[in-house]
PDB file of C-alpha atoms in Angstrom:
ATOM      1  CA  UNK A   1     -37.257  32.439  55.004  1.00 54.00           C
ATOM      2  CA  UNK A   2     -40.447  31.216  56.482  1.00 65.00           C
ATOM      3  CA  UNK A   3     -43.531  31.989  53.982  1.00 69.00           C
ATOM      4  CA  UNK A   4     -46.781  33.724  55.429  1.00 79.00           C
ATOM      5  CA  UNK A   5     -49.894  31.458  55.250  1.00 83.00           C
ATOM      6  CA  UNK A   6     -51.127  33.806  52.960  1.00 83.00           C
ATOM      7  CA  UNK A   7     -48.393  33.081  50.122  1.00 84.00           C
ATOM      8  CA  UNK A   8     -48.307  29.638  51.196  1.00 87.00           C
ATOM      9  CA  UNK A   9     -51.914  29.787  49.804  1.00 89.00           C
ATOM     10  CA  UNK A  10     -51.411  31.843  46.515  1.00 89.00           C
ATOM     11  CA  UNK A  11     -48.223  29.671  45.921  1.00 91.00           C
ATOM     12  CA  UNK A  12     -50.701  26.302  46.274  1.00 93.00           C
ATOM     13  CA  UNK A  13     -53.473  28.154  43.625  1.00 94.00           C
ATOM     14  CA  UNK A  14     -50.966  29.632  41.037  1.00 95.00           C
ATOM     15  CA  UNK A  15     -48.983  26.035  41.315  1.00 96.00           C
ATOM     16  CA  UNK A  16     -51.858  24.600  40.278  1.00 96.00           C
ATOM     17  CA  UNK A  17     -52.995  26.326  38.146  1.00 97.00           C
ATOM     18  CA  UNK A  18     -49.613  25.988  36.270  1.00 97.00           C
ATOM     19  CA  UNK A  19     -49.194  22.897  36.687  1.00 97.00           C
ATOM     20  CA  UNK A  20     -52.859  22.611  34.711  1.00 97.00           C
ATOM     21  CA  UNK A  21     -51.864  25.146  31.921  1.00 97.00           C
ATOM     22  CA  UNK A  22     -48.488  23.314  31.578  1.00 96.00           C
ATOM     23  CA  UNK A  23     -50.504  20.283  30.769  1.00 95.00           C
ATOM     24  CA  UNK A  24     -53.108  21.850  28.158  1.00 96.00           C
ATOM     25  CA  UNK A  25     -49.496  23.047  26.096  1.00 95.00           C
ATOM     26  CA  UNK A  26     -48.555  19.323  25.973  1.00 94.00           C
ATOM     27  CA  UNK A  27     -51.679  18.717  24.584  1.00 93.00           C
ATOM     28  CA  UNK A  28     -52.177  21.622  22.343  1.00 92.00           C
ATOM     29  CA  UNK A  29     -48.282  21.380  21.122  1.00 80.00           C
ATOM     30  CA  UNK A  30     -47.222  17.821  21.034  1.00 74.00           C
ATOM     31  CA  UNK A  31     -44.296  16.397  20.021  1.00 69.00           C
ATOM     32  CA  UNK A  32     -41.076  18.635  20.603  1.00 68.00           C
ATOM     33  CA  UNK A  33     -42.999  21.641  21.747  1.00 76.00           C
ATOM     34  CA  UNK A  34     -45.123  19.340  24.013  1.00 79.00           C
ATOM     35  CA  UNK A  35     -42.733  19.444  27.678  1.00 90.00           C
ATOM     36  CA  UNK A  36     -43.649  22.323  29.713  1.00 95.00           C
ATOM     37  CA  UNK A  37     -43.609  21.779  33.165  1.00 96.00           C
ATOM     38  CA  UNK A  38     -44.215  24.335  36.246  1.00 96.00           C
ATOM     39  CA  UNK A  39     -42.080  25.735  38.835  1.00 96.00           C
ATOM     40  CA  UNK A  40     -43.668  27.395  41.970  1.00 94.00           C
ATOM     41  CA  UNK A  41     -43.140  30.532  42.732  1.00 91.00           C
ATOM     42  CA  UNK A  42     -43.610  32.306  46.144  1.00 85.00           C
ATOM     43  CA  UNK A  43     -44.604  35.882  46.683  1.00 84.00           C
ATOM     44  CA  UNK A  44     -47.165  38.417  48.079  1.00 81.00           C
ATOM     45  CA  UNK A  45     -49.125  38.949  44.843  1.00 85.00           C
ATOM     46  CA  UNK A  46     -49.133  34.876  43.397  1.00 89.00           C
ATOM     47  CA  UNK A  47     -46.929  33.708  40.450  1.00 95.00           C
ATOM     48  CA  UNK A  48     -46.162  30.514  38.549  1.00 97.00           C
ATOM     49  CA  UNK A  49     -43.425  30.242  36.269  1.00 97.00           C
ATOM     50  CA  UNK A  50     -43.898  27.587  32.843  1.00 97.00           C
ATOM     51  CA  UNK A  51     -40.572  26.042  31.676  1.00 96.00           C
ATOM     52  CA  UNK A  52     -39.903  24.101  28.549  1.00 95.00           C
ATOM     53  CA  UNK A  53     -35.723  22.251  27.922  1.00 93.00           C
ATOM     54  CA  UNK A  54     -35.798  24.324  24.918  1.00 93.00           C
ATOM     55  CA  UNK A  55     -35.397  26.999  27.491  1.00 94.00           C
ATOM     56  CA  UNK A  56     -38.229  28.874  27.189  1.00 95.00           C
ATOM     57  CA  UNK A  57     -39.798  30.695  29.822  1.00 96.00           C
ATOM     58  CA  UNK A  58     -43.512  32.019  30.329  1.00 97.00           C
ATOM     59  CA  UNK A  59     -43.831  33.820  33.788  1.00 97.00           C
ATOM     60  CA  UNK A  60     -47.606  34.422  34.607  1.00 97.00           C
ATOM     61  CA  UNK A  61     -48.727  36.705  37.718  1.00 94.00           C
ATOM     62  CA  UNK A  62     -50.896  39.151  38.733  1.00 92.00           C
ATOM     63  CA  UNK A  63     -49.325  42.530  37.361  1.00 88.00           C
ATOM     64  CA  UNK A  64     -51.959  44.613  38.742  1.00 88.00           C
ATOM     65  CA  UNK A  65     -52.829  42.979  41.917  1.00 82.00           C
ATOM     66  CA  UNK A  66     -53.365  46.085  43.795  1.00 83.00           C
ATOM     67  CA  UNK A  67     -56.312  47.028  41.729  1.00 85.00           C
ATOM     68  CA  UNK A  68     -59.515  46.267  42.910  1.00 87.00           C
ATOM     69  CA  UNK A  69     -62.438  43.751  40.795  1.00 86.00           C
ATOM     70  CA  UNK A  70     -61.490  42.213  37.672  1.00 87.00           C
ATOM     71  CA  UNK A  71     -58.843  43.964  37.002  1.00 88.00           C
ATOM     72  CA  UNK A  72     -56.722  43.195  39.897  1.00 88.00           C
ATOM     73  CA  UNK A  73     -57.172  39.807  39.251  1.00 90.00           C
ATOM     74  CA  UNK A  74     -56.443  39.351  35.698  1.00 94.00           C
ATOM     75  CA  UNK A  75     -53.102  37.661  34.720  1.00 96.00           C
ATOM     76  CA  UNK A  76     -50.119  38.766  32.918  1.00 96.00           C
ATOM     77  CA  UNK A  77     -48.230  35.843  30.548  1.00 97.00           C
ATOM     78  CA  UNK A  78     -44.991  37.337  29.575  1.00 95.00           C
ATOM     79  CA  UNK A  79     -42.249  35.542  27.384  1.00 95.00           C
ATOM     80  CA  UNK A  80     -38.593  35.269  29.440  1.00 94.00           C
ATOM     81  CA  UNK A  81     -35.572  35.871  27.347  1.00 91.00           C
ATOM     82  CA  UNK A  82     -31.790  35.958  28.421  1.00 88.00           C
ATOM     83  CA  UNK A  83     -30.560  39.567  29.753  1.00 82.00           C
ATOM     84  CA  UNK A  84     -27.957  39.276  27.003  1.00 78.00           C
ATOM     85  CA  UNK A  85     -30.805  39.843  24.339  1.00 83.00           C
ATOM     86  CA  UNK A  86     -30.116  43.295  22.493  1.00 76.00           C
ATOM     87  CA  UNK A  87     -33.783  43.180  21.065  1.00 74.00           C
ATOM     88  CA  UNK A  88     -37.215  43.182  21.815  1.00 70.00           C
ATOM     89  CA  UNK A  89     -37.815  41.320  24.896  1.00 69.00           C
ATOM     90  CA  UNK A  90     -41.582  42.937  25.644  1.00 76.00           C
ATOM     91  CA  UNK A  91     -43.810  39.293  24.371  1.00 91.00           C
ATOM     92  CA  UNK A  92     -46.426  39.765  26.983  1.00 93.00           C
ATOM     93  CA  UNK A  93     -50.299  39.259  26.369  1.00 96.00           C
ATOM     94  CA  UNK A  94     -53.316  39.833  29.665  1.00 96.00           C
ATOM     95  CA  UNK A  95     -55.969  37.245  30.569  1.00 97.00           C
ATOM     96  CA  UNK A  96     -58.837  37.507  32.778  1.00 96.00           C
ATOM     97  CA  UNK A  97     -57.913  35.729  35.856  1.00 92.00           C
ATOM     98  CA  UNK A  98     -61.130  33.684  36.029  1.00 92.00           C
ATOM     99  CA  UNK A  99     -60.758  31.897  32.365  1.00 94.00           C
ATOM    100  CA  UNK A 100     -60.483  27.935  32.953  1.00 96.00           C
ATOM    101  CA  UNK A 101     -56.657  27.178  32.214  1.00 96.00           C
ATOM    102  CA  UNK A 102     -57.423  25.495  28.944  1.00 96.00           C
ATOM    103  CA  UNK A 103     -58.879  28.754  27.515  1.00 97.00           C
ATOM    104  CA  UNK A 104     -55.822  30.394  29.177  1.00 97.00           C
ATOM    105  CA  UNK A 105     -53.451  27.764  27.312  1.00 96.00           C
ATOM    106  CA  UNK A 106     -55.411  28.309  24.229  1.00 96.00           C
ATOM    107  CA  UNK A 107     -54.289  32.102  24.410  1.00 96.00           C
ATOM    108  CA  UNK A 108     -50.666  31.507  25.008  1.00 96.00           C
ATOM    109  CA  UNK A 109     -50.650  29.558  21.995  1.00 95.00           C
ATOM    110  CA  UNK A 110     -52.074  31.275  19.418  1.00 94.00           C
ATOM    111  CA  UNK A 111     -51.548  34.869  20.738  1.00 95.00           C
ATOM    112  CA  UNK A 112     -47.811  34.684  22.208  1.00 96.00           C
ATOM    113  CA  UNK A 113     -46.050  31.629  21.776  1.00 94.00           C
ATOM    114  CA  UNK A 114     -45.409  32.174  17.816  1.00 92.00           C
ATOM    115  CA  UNK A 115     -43.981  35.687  18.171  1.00 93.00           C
ATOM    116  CA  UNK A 116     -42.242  34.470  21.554  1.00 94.00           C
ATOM    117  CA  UNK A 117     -40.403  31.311  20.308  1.00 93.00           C
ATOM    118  CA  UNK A 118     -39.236  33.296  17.390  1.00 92.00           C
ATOM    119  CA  UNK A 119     -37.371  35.628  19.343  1.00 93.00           C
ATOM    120  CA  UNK A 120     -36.021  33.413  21.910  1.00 93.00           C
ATOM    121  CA  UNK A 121     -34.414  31.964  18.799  1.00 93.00           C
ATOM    122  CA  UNK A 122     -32.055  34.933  18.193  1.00 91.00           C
ATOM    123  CA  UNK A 123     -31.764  35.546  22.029  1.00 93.00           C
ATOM    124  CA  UNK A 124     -30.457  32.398  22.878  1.00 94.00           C
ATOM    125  CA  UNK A 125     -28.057  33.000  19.945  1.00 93.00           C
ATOM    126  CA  UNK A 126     -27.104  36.224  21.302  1.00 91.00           C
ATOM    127  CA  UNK A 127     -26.804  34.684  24.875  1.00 92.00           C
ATOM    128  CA  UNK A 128     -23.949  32.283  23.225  1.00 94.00           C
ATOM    129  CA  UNK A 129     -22.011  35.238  21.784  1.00 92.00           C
ATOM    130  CA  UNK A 130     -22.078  37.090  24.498  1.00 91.00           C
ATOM    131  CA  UNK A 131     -21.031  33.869  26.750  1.00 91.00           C
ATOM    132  CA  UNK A 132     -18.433  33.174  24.077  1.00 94.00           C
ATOM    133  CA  UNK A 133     -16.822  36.634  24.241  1.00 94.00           C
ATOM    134  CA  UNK A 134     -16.952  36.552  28.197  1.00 91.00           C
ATOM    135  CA  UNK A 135     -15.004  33.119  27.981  1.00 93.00           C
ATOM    136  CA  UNK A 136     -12.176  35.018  25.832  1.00 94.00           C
ATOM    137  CA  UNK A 137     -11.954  38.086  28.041  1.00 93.00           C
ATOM    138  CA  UNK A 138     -11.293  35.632  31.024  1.00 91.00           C
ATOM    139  CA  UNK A 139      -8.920  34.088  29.137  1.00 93.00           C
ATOM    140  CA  UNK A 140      -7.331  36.831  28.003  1.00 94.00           C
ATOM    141  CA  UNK A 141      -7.136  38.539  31.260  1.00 92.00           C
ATOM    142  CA  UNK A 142      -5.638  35.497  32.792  1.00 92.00           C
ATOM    143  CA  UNK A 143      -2.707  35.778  29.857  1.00 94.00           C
ATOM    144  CA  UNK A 144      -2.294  39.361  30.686  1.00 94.00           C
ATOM    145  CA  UNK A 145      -1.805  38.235  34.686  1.00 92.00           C
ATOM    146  CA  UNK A 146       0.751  36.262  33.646  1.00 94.00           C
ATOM    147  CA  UNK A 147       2.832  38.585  32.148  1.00 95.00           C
ATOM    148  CA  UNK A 148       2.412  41.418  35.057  1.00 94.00           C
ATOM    149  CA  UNK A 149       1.169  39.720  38.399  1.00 92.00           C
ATOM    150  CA  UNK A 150       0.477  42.923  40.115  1.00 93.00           C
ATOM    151  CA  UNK A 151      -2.468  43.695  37.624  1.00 92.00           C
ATOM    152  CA  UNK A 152      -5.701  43.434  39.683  1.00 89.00           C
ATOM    153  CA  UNK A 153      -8.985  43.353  39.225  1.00 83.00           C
ATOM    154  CA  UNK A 154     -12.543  44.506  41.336  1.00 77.00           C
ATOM    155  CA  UNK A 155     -15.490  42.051  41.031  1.00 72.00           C
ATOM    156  CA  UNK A 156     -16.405  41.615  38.002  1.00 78.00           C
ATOM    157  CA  UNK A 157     -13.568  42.992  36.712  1.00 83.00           C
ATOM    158  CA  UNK A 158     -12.172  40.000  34.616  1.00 80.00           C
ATOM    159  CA  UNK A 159     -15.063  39.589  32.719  1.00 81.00           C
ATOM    160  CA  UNK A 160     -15.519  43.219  32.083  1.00 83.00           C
ATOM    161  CA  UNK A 161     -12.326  43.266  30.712  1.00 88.00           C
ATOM    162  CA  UNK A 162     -10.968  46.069  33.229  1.00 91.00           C
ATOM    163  CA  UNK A 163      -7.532  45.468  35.210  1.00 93.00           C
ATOM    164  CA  UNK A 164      -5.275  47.953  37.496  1.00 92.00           C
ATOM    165  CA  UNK A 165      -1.382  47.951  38.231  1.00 92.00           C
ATOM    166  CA  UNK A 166       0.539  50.070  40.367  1.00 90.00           C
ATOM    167  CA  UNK A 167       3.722  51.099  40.601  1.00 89.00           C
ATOM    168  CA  UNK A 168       6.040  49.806  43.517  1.00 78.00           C
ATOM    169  CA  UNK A 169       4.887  47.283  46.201  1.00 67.00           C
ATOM    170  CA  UNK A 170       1.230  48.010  47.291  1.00 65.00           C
ATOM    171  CA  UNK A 171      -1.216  46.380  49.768  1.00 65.00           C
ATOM    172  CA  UNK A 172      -3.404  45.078  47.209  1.00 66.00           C
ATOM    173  CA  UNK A 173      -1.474  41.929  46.490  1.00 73.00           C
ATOM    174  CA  UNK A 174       2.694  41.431  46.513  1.00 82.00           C
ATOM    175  CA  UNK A 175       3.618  41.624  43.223  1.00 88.00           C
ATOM    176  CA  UNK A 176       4.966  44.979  41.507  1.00 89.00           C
ATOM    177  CA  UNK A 177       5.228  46.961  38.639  1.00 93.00           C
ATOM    178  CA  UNK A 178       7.560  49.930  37.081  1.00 93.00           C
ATOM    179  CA  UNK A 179       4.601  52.191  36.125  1.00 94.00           C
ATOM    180  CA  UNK A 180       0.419  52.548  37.254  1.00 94.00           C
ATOM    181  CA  UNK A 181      -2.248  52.238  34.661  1.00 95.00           C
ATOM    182  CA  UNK A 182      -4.721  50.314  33.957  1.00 95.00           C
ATOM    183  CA  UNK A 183      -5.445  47.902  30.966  1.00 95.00           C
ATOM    184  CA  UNK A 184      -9.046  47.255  28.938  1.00 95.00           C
ATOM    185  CA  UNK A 185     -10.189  44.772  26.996  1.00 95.00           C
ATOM    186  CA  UNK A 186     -12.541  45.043  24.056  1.00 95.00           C
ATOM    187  CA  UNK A 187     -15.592  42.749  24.165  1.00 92.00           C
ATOM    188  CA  UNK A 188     -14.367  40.193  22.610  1.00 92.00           C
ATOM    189  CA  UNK A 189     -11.567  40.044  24.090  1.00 93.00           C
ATOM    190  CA  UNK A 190      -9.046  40.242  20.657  1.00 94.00           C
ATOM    191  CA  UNK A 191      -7.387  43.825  21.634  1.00 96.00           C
ATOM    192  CA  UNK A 192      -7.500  46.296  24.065  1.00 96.00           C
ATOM    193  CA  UNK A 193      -5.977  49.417  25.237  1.00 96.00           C
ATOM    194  CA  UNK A 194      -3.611  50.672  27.902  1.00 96.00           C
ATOM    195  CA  UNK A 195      -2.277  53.895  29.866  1.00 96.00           C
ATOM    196  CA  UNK A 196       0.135  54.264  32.298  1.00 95.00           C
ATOM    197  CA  UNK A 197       2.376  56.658  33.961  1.00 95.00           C
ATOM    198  CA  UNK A 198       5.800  56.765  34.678  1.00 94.00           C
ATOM    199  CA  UNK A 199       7.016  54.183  32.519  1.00 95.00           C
ATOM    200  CA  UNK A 200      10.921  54.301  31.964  1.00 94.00           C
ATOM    201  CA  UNK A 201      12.534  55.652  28.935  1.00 95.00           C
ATOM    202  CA  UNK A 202      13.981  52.154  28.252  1.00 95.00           C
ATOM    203  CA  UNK A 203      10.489  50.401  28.179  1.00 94.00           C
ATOM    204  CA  UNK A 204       8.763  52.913  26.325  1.00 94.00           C
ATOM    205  CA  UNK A 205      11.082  52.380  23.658  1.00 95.00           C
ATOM    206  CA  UNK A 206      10.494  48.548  23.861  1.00 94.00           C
ATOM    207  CA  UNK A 207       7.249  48.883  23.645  1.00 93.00           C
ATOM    208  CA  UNK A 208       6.957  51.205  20.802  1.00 94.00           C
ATOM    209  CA  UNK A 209       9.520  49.608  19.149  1.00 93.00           C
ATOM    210  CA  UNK A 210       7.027  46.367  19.280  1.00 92.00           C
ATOM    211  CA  UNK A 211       4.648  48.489  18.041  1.00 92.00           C
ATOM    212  CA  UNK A 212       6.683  48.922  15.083  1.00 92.00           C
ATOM    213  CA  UNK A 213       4.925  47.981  12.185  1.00 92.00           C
ATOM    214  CA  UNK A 214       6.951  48.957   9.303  1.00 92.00           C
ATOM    215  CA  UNK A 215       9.218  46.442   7.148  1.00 88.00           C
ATOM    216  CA  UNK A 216      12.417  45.982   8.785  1.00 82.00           C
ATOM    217  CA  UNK A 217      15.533  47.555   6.842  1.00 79.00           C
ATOM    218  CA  UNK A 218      18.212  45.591   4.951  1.00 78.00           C
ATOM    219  CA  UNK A 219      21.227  44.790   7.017  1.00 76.00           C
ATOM    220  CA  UNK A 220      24.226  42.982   6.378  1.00 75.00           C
ATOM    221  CA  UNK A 221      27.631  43.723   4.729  1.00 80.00           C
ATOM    222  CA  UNK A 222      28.449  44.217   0.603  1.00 75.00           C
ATOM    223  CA  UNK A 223      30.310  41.097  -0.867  1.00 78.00           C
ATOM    224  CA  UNK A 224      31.730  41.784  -4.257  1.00 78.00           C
ATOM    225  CA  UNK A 225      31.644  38.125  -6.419  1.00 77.00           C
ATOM    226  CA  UNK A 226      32.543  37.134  -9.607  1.00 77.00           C
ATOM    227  CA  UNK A 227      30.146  37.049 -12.423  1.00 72.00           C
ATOM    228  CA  UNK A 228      29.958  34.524 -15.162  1.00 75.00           C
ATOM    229  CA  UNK A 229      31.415  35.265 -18.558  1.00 71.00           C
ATOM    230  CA  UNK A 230      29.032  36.921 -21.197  1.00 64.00           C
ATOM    231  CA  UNK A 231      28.030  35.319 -24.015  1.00 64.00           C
ATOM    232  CA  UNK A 232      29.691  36.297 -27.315  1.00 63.00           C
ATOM    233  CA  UNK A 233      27.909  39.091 -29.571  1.00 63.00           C
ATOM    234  CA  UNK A 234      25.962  37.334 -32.400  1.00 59.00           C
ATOM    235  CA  UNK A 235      27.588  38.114 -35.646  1.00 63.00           C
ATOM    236  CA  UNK A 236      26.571  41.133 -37.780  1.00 63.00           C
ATOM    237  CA  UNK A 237      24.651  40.104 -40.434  1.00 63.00           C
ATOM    238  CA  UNK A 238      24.176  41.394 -44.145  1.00 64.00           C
ATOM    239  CA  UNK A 239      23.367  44.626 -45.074  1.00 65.00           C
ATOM    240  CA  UNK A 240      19.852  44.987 -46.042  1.00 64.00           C
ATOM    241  CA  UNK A 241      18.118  48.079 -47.519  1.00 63.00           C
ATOM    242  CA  UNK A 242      14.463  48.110 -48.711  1.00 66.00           C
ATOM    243  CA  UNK A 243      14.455  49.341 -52.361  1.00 64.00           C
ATOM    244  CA  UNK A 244      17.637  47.648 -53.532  1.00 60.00           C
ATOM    245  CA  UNK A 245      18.222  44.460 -55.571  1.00 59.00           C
ATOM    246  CA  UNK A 246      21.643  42.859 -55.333  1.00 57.00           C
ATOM    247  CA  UNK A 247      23.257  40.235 -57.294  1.00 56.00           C
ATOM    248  CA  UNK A 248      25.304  37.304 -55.657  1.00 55.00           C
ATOM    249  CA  UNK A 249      28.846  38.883 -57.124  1.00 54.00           C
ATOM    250  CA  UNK A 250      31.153  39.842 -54.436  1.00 54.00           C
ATOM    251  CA  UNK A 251      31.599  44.030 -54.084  1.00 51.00           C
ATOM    252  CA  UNK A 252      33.797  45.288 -56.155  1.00 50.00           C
ATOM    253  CA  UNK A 253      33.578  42.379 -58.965  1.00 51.00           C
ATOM    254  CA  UNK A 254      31.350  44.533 -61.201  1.00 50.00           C
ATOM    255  CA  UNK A 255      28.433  44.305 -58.446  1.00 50.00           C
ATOM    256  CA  UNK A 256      25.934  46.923 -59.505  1.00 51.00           C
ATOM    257  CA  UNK A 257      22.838  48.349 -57.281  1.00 51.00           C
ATOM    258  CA  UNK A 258      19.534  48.469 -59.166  1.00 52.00           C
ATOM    259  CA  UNK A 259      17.010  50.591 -57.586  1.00 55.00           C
ATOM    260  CA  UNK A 260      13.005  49.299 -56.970  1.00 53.00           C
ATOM    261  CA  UNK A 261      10.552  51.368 -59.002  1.00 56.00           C
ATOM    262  CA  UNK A 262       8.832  53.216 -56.306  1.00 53.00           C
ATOM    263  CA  UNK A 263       4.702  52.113 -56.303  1.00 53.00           C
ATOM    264  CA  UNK A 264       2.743  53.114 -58.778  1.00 53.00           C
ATOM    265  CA  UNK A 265       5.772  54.139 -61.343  1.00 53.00           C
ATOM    266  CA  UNK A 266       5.586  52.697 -64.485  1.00 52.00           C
ATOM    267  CA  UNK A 267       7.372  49.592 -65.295  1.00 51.00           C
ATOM    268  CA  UNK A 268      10.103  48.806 -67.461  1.00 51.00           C
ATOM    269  CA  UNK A 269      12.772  45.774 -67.973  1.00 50.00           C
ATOM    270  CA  UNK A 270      15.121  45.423 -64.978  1.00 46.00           C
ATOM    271  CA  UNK A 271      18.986  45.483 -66.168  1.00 44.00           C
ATOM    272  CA  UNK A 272      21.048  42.981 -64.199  1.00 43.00           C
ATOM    273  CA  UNK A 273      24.457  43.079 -63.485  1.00 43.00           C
ATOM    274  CA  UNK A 274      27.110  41.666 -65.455  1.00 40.00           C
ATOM    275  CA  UNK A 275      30.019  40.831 -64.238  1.00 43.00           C
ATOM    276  CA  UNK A 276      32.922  40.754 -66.505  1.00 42.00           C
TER     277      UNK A 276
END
């Protein structure tokens, strides 16, 4: 596209004038912090955009360019984070467009960059889950393809997780299928769901049968088997009873029973028994 030599001049001012803040960070934030370069941008209203291998982004332009004075040319420094962010995104601070770039590089560091570079650190982590979970739909779409070949998908599709099949031979690609539906994968690509119509008797009962959670019953035939011998009763043993006092005689040789005197009763001499 061939540039007007009116952008061709705004792209030459706001180039340089990145290229000038870019070099007051390095200074300002050595070490790790201290590699921002500039990209050129090219548009009707003048842009610049700062970059740094962390991957952080600053994009500074004139927001309000069709306002007249000062305020259409004061600049707008806003913080770029990935589109898979789910939180606040909105780091953005003004400038007048006629501060020296130092002063403008002093701003960006002390009013944006902390707040900026903290967030950036949870986007980029969010940009990796979502990448991650994108990865695993693919793959999991490309498993489902190869058990029916006539599931399709639109653009997109795959890594949406959405998928179409139709029953009988159809224009979209060669392969068929015994019923239509359509198949969806959760976002992370671990389960999904699935409706179709007209599915035979015979597979619906596969399928729910491998839906089947429950343990499977016992099965198998009733084998009757000999059991080891059981041990032999212990012998009985003597006859004891609590309140009794028995001599060593055999019964019936004279063998007499005394009784105990119950607790507490008075005491008296104990008559053993004689045997004769």
């Amino acid at each position: 596209m061939e540039i007007s030599p009116r952008w061709e001049k705004l792209g030459d001012e706001f180039a340089a004038l990145g290229q000038q803040i870019a070099a007051t960070l390095n200074v300002l934030d050595p070490g790790e912090r201290g590699s921002w370069t500039h990209r050129r941008e090219d548009n009707a209203y003048g842009s610049v955009t700062l970059a740094h291998p962390a991957g952080w982004q600053l994009y500074i332009w004139r927001e309000k360019a069709h306002h007249k004075g000062a305020a259409g040319r004061r600049l707008t420094i806003q913080g770029i984070v990935p589109s898979e962010y789910r939180g606040r995104t909105e780091h953005r601070i003004t400038v007048a467009g006629d501060r020296p770039p130092g002063d403008i590089a002093r701003h960006i560091v002390r009013r944006l960059l902390p707040g900026y570079r903290e967030t950036a650190a949870e986007a980029f982590a969010h940009r990796d889950q979502e990448q991650a979970a994108t990865r695993a739909r693919v793959a999991a779409f490309a498993r489902l393809r190869e058990a029916l070949p006539a599931l399709t998908t639109g653009a997109g599709s795959i890594e949406s997780g959405y998928g179409l099949f139709y029953q009988g031979k159809t224009r979209i690609n060669d392969h068929r299928a015994h019923a239509s539906g359509r198949v969806r994968l959760n976002h992370d690509g671990a389960t999904g769901s699935l409706k179709a119509d007209g599915v035979p008797l015979e597979l619906l009962v596969e399928f729910l049968a491998r839906l089947n959670a429950d343990p499977p019953a016992l099965a198998g035939t009733v084998m009757p088997r000999e059991l080891e011998s059981a041990p032999l009763e212990l012998e009985q043993g003597p006859r004891v009873v609590p309140g009794e006092v028995v001599t060593d005689g055999p019964a019936g040789d004279g063998e007499q029973w005394l009784p105990v005197p119950a607790a507490g009763a008075a005491e008296g001499p104990a008559t053993l028994a004689i045997m004769e």
